[in-house]
Amino acid sequence: MAEPKQHLYLVDGSSYIFRAYHRLPPLTDPQGTPVGAVYGYTTMLWKLAADLDEADGPTHLAVILDASGVSFRNEIYDQYKANRPEPPEDLVPQFPLIRDATRAFSLPCIEVEGLEADDLIATYAREAQRQGWDVTIVSSDKDLMQLISEVDGPNGPARIDMLDTMKNQRIWLPEVEEKFGVGPELVGDVLALMGDSVDNVPGIFGIGPKTASKLIAEHGSLTAALDAAPEMKPSKLKERLIEGRGDAELSKILVTLKEDCDLPQPLEEMKLGPVPPGPLAAFLEKHGFTSLLKRLETGNGSPARKTDLNPPKADKPGANRAGDDSANRQPLPEMPRIDHAAYATVQTLDALEEWIARARAAQVVAVDTETTSLDAMQADLVGVSLALAPNDACYIPLAHGGNDMFAQKPEQVDKAAALAALKPLLEDDAVLKVFQNGKYDLNVLAREGIAVAPIEDTMVISFDLDAGRGEDGMGGGHGMDELSQRHLGHTPIAFKDVCGTGKKAISFAEVPLEDATRYAAEDADVTLRLYRVLKPRLAEEGGTRIYERVDRPLIPVVARMEREGIRVDRARLAKLSEEFAVEIGRLEGEVHAAAGQEFTVGSPKQLGEILFDKLGYKGGKKGKSGQYSTDVSVLERLAGEGAPIAKLVLEWRQLSKLKSTYTDALQAAINPDTGRVHTSYSLVGAQTGRLSSTDPNLQNIPVRTPIGRQIREAFVPEPGNVLLAADYSQIELRLAAHMADVDTLKQAFAHGEDIHARTATEMFGEVTRDTRARAKTINFAILYGISRWGLASRLEVEPDEAQAMIDTYFQRFPGIQRYIHETLESVRAKGYSETLFGRKTWFPRINSKNQAERQGSERAAINAPIQGTSADIIKRAMARMLPALAEAGLHDVRMLLQVHDELVFELPEERVEAATPIIRQVMAEAALPAVELSVPLGVDIGTGLSWDAAH
DNA sequence: ACGATCACG
DNA sequence: GACGTACGTGATCGTA
């Protein structure tokens, strides 16, 4: 048997502590020594050491530090690292503690005078790779990205990758490519051109990361780029390249890692075993890391646990871990209890200016708006609250006392003046604005002419961490009250306690200032506290990638789409409503006649009794509510068996649905100010990461039947414009083919084949209308997690026959069965599924003893990575779309709607030709560069004078 | 407030 | 031996 692969982790201790210092709160230990960064470092080592025995975890580990003093690079260039500022004074005493912490874990700690940590890491990494080991460099230093590689070793490929523990991100070839636009072997050349101000590597003045990447990618190397300079067309860039040649060559030497250092310690001595608890306990105790100490004692996720408490086990190492993660969370510095009396009401411009100044100094401020409506497109701004620290919060009333000119109004800052004062703060790049559901506030403030940025959103952070995590008894929502309850143990004042409910409800503008301040300032306070709890978890739990790269950038994009809205033709809808009403009345009469009595056709209860008791049709099945089922499958069966009433009811239902849900409701949804319909998208509505749409839902407008499609004809562009609809074609099946690595399907997609026809050929040997339809059903069944009974009922065959088809499918596409098996194993062990972009969905019931519950989770878990990856891809496309169009000068293309695999745009007719290829490209390439798919993404685009015509 | 039904991907 | 059968949503209606 081959020996298990060795995996060396090299921890770049020095760079970690700098970053930890800035990211973590300034804790001090019982002796008064600052230990915030050390605490961060300790938890990181803890996690790494506890990963021993995990797949891809370390078998060997060493910490590499910078020795103090000068390195050989200073002999080459005396200015090297010369302008680096002194480290902050409360960081200095923490440097030696890094060594103490490392020793406490009984881990090797290596530093060599005259060598930098990077050079030692490079040498050790290459040496281990030569011996066929995998290597993970724990650092985020971009210089080290030069080392990322994979070579053929004695027993298979040996790779060097990186792990950024702050962002909890693996860095591998795609990440390097994304950052530098070139492979690792050329990273040094890019760095040499761009320089590094922190290390005082000169680079070439005036060339930054973008230009450097572009030059190296174009010419293939630094030397080639420099050589090509004299031939370039006259430009600033050309001059700089020629004049800066010397600087660039020197920089290249400085950034090149020394890979042939003398090694002070052989690799074998880095072998990682269970951590002896004694020295570690002493260290934790000395510095007052009591929560870690407790975990060490209880063995909960402890690096010492493996031998001390549990004998090594061969079976699933992660079993039963599902969902227990929250208990493993880092303790946070205590926050004071919520104190409503501490909140300020800001009633003068001077006081407001002071809060704004303090917010600027704090650089992070939680913001909340109070309005008159939940609909951001109708809401009037009533006040704004700010929070700078726990209990340090205020409320700024702007429109209390209502709009009645003569009413008695409380003293408050003039609304226009206050907003003018707030605007620079809210738009300041250097001040982070934290919201709970920021999309709402963004829209309210955008309507006041304020373009808030940059923002953070605790609701979205919560979703990216905990989607699906709700269990019985504990809600899984991401609303503020729920989050506050869950993470802060605090129940905020309820809106209805301030404004009342039902008929007696008052507008927030009528709430007395004292109550308004308590409520509003508390919301900002809670938001800030939630941010402090949730934000660090992103990095710890691997949520940074999806939050920073997908969901956070999407917030302003979706907000903008909501504000754009879409025009609907009211007259057309009204006409449809009327036609439907006539037809519904006629059908109702016929149904009553067929039934021999009047009854409420819309009542499934009454209908069931008429059909099965009075008229005596057979096959009535009662559900658990004791009521006959009368859904479409039942009525269709009855209609097929010659029951005229069933067909009439089906028609009646179709038209009632269309009228009440669409033609009537859409007219009512037209915004009187804009004349357009503005849906609201939820970024946290669907567990898989999809958006959902409400008020009205524009993601379920009819399309499948001709009669329903008439409603789509009422969605229209402004005069002179057209609607453009761009759809991903079969995206989920394509992703399944990629993720399950099914060659036959991948080839079919690569050749642009009809995928259902192809499936029919594989399964039934021939393509007919019937076999293709069956194949299509089976393809979807696979995506949704199949059962013989479910498939049987859809195909109207016996379960045995359905099972035979499933077997055939798995035989023809063996990757699918393996994918399903591996996905479920992983979800059972970890508790969550993951998309290609790292989005997690939790399945707390995956190991349930209740079979139905468990099987339901299993089906959802099979589907979630596929549906979720598709959602990630279109989200990335959306975030890039308007910038890409703008870059081509297309500023008048509006992105209006998203329907899961479709984007709808409105644009002047004469822009269609220019916009189409850009939209197609952005969508088709949306996975890149983070993920390279082995199937192409097809995009179908159409245009027309209605949404229907655009398809 | 909840279940049944049906609109969408 | 019983369970309850395709994934993910939201709106509307009737009924409790």
Coordinates of N, CA, C and O in Angstrom, one line a residue, chain A residues 535-646:
Chain A
K535 N -18.8 39.6 11.2 CA -17.8 39.9 10.2 C -16.5 39.0 10.4 O -16.0 38.4 9.4
P536 N -16.0 38.9 11.6 CA -14.8 38.0 11.8 C -15.1 36.6 11.4 O -14.2 35.8 11.0
R537 N -16.3 36.1 11.6 CA -16.6 34.7 11.3 C -16.5 34.4 9.8 O -16.2 33.3 9.4
L538 N -16.6 35.5 9.0 CA -16.5 35.2 7.5 C -15.1 34.6 7.2 O -15.0 33.6 6.6
A539 N -14.1 35.3 7.8 CA -12.7 34.8 7.5 C -12.5 33.5 8.2 O -11.9 32.6 7.6
E540 N -13.0 33.3 9.4 CA -12.8 32.1 10.1 C -13.5 30.9 9.5 O -13.0 29.8 9.6
E541 N -14.6 31.1 8.9 CA -15.4 30.0 8.5 C -15.5 29.9 7.0 O -16.4 29.2 6.4
G542 N -14.6 30.6 6.3 CA -14.6 30.4 4.8 C -15.7 31.1 4.1 O -16.1 30.7 3.0
G543 N -16.2 32.2 4.6 CA -17.3 32.9 3.9 C -16.8 34.1 3.1 O -17.6 34.7 2.4
T544 N -15.6 34.5 3.3 CA -15.1 35.7 2.7 C -15.2 35.7 1.2 O -15.6 36.7 0.6
R545 N -14.9 34.5 0.6 CA -14.9 34.5 -0.8 C -16.2 34.8 -1.4 O -16.4 35.6 -2.3
I546 N -17.3 34.1 -0.9 CA -18.6 34.3 -1.5 C -19.1 35.7 -1.2 O -19.8 36.3 -2.0
Y547 N -18.8 36.2 0.0 CA -19.3 37.5 0.4 C -18.6 38.6 -0.4 O -19.3 39.4 -1.0
E548 N -17.3 38.6 -0.4 CA -16.6 39.7 -1.1 C -16.7 39.6 -2.6 O -16.7 40.6 -3.2
R549 N -16.7 38.4 -3.1 CA -16.6 38.3 -4.6 C -18.0 38.2 -5.2 O -18.1 38.3 -6.5
V550 N -19.0 37.8 -4.5 CA -20.3 37.6 -5.2 C -21.4 38.4 -4.5 O -22.0 39.3 -5.2
D551 N -21.6 38.2 -3.3 CA -22.9 38.8 -2.7 C -22.7 40.3 -2.4 O -23.6 41.1 -2.7
R552 N -21.6 40.7 -1.8 CA -21.5 42.1 -1.4 C -21.5 43.0 -2.6 O -22.2 44.0 -2.6
P553 N -20.7 42.7 -3.7 CA -20.7 43.6 -4.8 C -22.1 43.7 -5.5 O -22.4 44.6 -6.2
L554 N -22.9 42.7 -5.2 CA -24.2 42.6 -5.9 C -25.3 43.6 -5.3 O -26.2 44.0 -5.9
I555 N -25.0 43.9 -4.0 CA -26.1 44.7 -3.3 C -26.4 46.0 -4.0 O -27.6 46.2 -4.4
P556 N -25.4 46.9 -4.4 CA -25.8 48.1 -5.1 C -26.4 47.8 -6.5 O -27.2 48.6 -7.0
V557 N -25.9 46.7 -7.1 CA -26.4 46.4 -8.4 C -27.9 46.0 -8.4 O -28.7 46.5 -9.2
V558 N -28.3 45.2 -7.4 CA -29.7 44.8 -7.3 C -30.5 46.0 -6.9 O -31.6 46.2 -7.4
A559 N -30.0 46.9 -6.0 CA -30.7 48.1 -5.6 C -31.0 48.9 -6.9 O -32.1 49.4 -7.0
R560 N -30.0 49.0 -7.7 CA -30.2 49.8 -8.9 C -31.3 49.2 -9.8 O -32.1 50.0 -10.4
M561 N -31.3 47.9 -9.9 CA -32.3 47.2 -10.8 C -33.7 47.5 -10.2 O -34.7 47.8 -10.9
E562 N -33.8 47.5 -8.9 CA -35.1 47.7 -8.3 C -35.6 49.2 -8.6 O -36.7 49.4 -8.8
R563 N -34.6 50.1 -8.5 CA -35.0 51.5 -8.8 C -35.4 51.7 -10.2 O -36.3 52.5 -10.5
E564 N -34.7 51.0 -11.1 CA -35.1 51.1 -12.6 C -36.6 50.7 -12.8 O -37.3 51.4 -13.4
G565 N -36.9 49.5 -12.2 CA -38.3 49.0 -12.5 C -38.5 48.7 -13.9 O -37.6 48.8 -14.8
I566 N -39.7 48.2 -14.3 CA -40.0 47.9 -15.6 C -41.4 48.5 -16.0 O -42.3 48.5 -15.1
R567 N -41.5 49.0 -17.2 CA -42.8 49.6 -17.6 C -43.8 48.5 -17.9 O -43.5 47.5 -18.6
V568 N -45.0 48.7 -17.4 CA -46.1 47.8 -17.9 C -47.2 48.6 -18.5 O -47.5 49.7 -18.0
D569 N -47.9 48.0 -19.4 CA -49.0 48.6 -20.2 C -50.3 48.4 -19.4 O -50.9 47.3 -19.5
R570 N -50.6 49.4 -18.6 CA -51.8 49.3 -17.8 C -53.1 48.9 -18.6 O -53.9 48.1 -18.2
A571 N -53.3 49.6 -19.7 CA -54.5 49.5 -20.4 C -54.6 48.0 -20.9 O -55.7 47.4 -20.9
R572 N -53.5 47.5 -21.3 CA -53.5 46.1 -21.8 C -53.9 45.1 -20.7 O -54.6 44.2 -20.9
L573 N -53.3 45.4 -19.5 CA -53.7 44.5 -18.4 C -55.1 44.6 -18.0 O -55.8 43.6 -17.8
A574 N -55.6 45.8 -18.1 CA -57.0 46.1 -17.7 C -58.0 45.3 -18.7 O -59.0 44.7 -18.3
K575 N -57.6 45.4 -20.0 CA -58.4 44.7 -21.0 C -58.4 43.2 -20.7 O -59.4 42.5 -20.8
L576 N -57.2 42.7 -20.4 CA -57.1 41.2 -20.1 C -57.9 40.9 -18.9 O -58.7 39.9 -18.9
S577 N -57.9 41.7 -17.9 CA -58.6 41.4 -16.7 C -60.1 41.3 -17.0 O -60.8 40.4 -16.5
E578 N -60.5 42.2 -17.9 CA -62.0 42.2 -18.2 C -62.3 40.9 -19.0 O -63.3 40.3 -18.7
E579 N -61.5 40.6 -20.0 CA -61.8 39.4 -20.7 C -61.8 38.2 -19.8 O -62.6 37.3 -20.0
F580 N -60.8 38.1 -19.0 CA -60.7 37.0 -18.1 C -62.0 36.9 -17.2 O -62.6 35.8 -17.0
A581 N -62.4 38.1 -16.7 CA -63.6 38.1 -15.8 C -64.8 37.5 -16.5 O -65.6 36.7 -15.9
V582 N -65.0 37.9 -17.8 CA -66.2 37.4 -18.5 C -66.1 35.9 -18.6 O -67.0 35.1 -18.3
E583 N -64.9 35.4 -19.0 CA -64.7 34.0 -19.2 C -64.9 33.2 -17.9 O -65.5 32.1 -17.9
I584 N -64.4 33.8 -16.8 CA -64.5 33.1 -15.5 C -65.9 33.0 -15.1 O -66.4 31.9 -14.6
G585 N -66.7 34.1 -15.4 CA -68.2 34.0 -15.1 C -68.9 32.9 -15.8 O -69.7 32.2 -15.3
R586 N -68.5 32.8 -17.1 CA -69.2 31.8 -18.0 C -68.8 30.4 -17.5 O -69.7 29.6 -17.3
L587 N -67.5 30.2 -17.2 CA -67.1 28.9 -16.7 C -67.7 28.5 -15.4 O -68.1 27.4 -15.2
E588 N -67.9 29.5 -14.5 CA -68.4 29.3 -13.2 C -69.9 28.7 -13.4 O -70.3 27.7 -12.8
G589 N -70.6 29.4 -14.3 CA -72.0 28.9 -14.6 C -72.0 27.5 -15.1 O -72.8 26.6 -14.6
E590 N -71.1 27.1 -16.0 CA -71.0 25.8 -16.5 C -70.6 24.8 -15.4 O -71.2 23.6 -15.4
V591 N -69.7 25.2 -14.6 CA -69.3 24.3 -13.5 C -70.5 24.0 -12.6 O -70.8 22.8 -12.2
H592 N -71.2 25.0 -12.2 CA -72.4 24.9 -11.4 C -73.4 24.0 -12.0 O -74.0 23.1 -11.4
A593 N -73.6 24.2 -13.3 CA -74.5 23.4 -14.0 C -74.1 21.9 -14.0 O -74.9 21.0 -13.7
A594 N -72.8 21.7 -14.3 CA -72.4 20.3 -14.3 C -72.5 19.6 -12.9 O -72.7 18.4 -12.7
A595 N -72.3 20.5 -11.8 CA -72.4 20.0 -10.5 C -73.8 19.8 -10.0 O -74.1 19.1 -9.0
G596 N -74.7 20.5 -10.7 CA -76.1 20.5 -10.3 C -76.4 21.3 -9.1 O -77.5 21.2 -8.5
Q597 N -75.5 22.2 -8.7 CA -75.7 23.1 -7.6 C -74.7 24.2 -7.6 O -73.6 24.1 -8.3
E598 N -75.0 25.3 -6.9 CA -74.0 26.4 -6.8 C -73.0 26.0 -5.7 O -73.4 25.4 -4.7
F599 N -71.7 26.4 -5.9 CA -70.8 26.2 -4.8 C -69.6 27.1 -5.1 O -69.5 27.7 -6.2
T600 N -68.7 27.3 -4.2 CA -67.5 28.1 -4.4 C -66.4 27.3 -5.1 O -65.8 26.4 -4.6
V601 N -66.3 27.6 -6.4 CA -65.3 26.8 -7.2 C -63.9 26.9 -6.7 O -63.1 25.9 -6.8
G602 N -63.6 28.0 -6.1 CA -62.3 28.2 -5.6 C -62.0 27.5 -4.3 O -60.9 27.6 -3.8
S603 N -63.0 26.8 -3.8 CA -62.7 26.1 -2.5 C -62.4 24.6 -2.8 O -63.3 23.9 -3.2
P604 N -61.1 24.2 -2.6 CA -60.8 22.8 -2.9 C -61.6 21.9 -2.1 O -62.0 20.8 -2.5
K605 N -62.0 22.3 -0.9 CA -62.8 21.5 0.0 C -64.2 21.2 -0.6 O -64.6 20.0 -0.7
Q606 N -64.8 22.3 -1.0 CA -66.2 22.1 -1.5 C -66.1 21.3 -2.9 O -66.9 20.4 -3.1
L607 N -65.1 21.6 -3.7 CA -64.9 21.0 -5.0 C -64.7 19.5 -4.8 O -65.4 18.7 -5.5
G608 N -63.9 19.1 -3.8 CA -63.6 17.7 -3.6 C -64.9 17.0 -3.2 O -65.1 15.9 -3.7
E609 N -65.7 17.6 -2.4 CA -66.9 16.9 -1.9 C -67.9 16.8 -3.1 O -68.5 15.7 -3.3
I610 N -68.0 17.8 -3.9 CA -68.8 17.7 -5.1 C -68.4 16.6 -6.0 O -69.1 15.7 -6.5
L611 N -67.0 16.6 -6.3 CA -66.5 15.6 -7.3 C -66.7 14.2 -6.8 O -67.2 13.3 -7.5
F612 N -66.2 13.9 -5.6 CA -66.1 12.5 -5.1 C -67.3 12.0 -4.3 O -67.5 10.8 -4.3
D613 N -67.9 12.9 -3.6 CA -69.1 12.5 -2.8 C -70.4 12.6 -3.6 O -71.1 11.6 -3.9
K614 N -70.6 13.8 -4.1 CA -71.9 14.1 -4.8 C -71.9 13.4 -6.2 O -72.9 12.6 -6.5
L615 N -70.9 13.7 -7.0 CA -70.9 13.1 -8.4 C -70.4 11.7 -8.5 O -70.5 11.0 -9.5
G616 N -69.7 11.3 -7.4 CA -69.3 9.9 -7.3 C -68.1 9.5 -8.2 O -68.0 8.3 -8.5
Y617 N -67.3 10.4 -8.6 CA -66.1 10.0 -9.3 C -65.2 9.2 -8.4 O -65.1 9.4 -7.2
K618 N -64.5 8.3 -9.1 CA -63.6 7.4 -8.3 C -62.2 8.0 -8.1 O -61.8 8.9 -8.8
G619 N -61.5 7.4 -7.2 CA -60.0 7.7 -7.0 C -59.8 9.0 -6.2 O -58.8 9.6 -6.3
G620 N -60.8 9.4 -5.4 CA -60.6 10.5 -4.5 C -59.6 10.1 -3.4 O -59.8 9.1 -2.8
K621 N -58.6 10.9 -3.3 CA -57.6 10.6 -2.2 C -57.6 11.8 -1.2 O -57.4 12.9 -1.6
K622 N -57.7 11.4 0.0 CA -57.6 12.5 1.1 C -56.2 12.6 1.6 O -55.5 11.6 1.8
G623 N -55.8 13.8 1.8 CA -54.5 14.1 2.4 C -54.6 14.0 3.9 O -55.6 13.6 4.4
K624 N -53.5 14.5 4.5 CA -53.5 14.4 6.0 C -54.5 15.4 6.6 O -54.8 15.3 7.8
S625 N -54.9 16.4 5.8 CA -55.9 17.3 6.4 C -57.3 16.8 6.3 O -58.3 17.5 6.6
G626 N -57.4 15.5 5.8 CA -58.7 14.9 5.7 C -59.5 15.4 4.5 O -60.8 15.2 4.5
Q627 N -58.9 16.1 3.6 CA -59.5 16.7 2.5 C -59.2 16.0 1.2 O -58.0 15.6 1.1
Y628 N -60.1 15.9 0.3 CA -59.8 15.4 -1.0 C -58.8 16.3 -1.7 O -58.9 17.5 -1.6
S629 N -57.8 15.7 -2.4 CA -56.9 16.5 -3.2 C -57.6 16.7 -4.6 O -58.2 15.9 -5.2
T630 N -57.5 18.0 -5.0 CA -58.1 18.4 -6.3 C -57.1 19.1 -7.2 O -57.5 20.0 -7.9
D631 N -55.8 18.8 -7.0 CA -54.9 19.5 -7.7 C -54.8 19.1 -9.2 O -55.6 18.2 -9.6
V632 N -54.0 19.8 -9.9 CA -54.0 19.7 -11.4 C -53.9 18.2 -11.9 O -54.6 17.8 -12.8
S633 N -53.1 17.4 -11.2 CA -52.9 16.0 -11.7 C -54.2 15.2 -11.5 O -54.5 14.4 -12.3
V634 N -54.9 15.5 -10.4 CA -56.1 14.8 -10.1 C -57.2 15.2 -11.2 O -57.9 14.4 -11.8
L635 N -57.3 16.5 -11.4 CA -58.3 17.0 -12.3 C -58.0 16.5 -13.8 O -58.9 16.2 -14.5
E636 N -56.7 16.5 -14.1 CA -56.4 16.0 -15.5 C -56.7 14.6 -15.6 O -57.2 14.2 -16.7
R637 N -56.5 13.8 -14.6 CA -56.9 12.4 -14.7 C -58.4 12.3 -14.9 O -58.9 11.5 -15.8
L638 N -59.2 13.0 -14.1 CA -60.6 12.9 -14.2 C -61.1 13.4 -15.6 O -62.0 12.8 -16.2
A639 N -60.5 14.4 -16.1 CA -60.8 15.0 -17.4 C -60.6 13.9 -18.5 O -61.4 13.7 -19.4
G640 N -59.4 13.2 -18.3 CA -59.1 12.1 -19.2 C -60.1 11.0 -19.2 O -60.3 10.3 -20.2
E641 N -60.6 10.8 -18.0 CA -61.6 9.7 -17.8 C -63.0 10.2 -18.2 O -64.0 9.5 -17.9
G642 N -63.1 11.4 -18.8 CA -64.4 11.8 -19.3 C -65.3 12.6 -18.3 O -66.5 12.4 -18.4
A643 N -64.7 13.3 -17.4 CA -65.5 14.1 -16.5 C -65.4 15.6 -17.0 O -64.4 16.3 -16.8
P644 N -66.5 16.1 -17.7 CA -66.4 17.4 -18.2 C -66.2 18.5 -17.2 O -65.5 19.5 -17.4
I645 N -66.7 18.3 -16.0 CA -66.6 19.3 -14.9 C -65.1 19.5 -14.6 O -64.7 20.7 -14.3
A646 N -64.3 18.5 -14.7 CA -62.9 18.6 -14.3 C -62.2 19.6 -15.3 O -61.4 20.4 -14.9

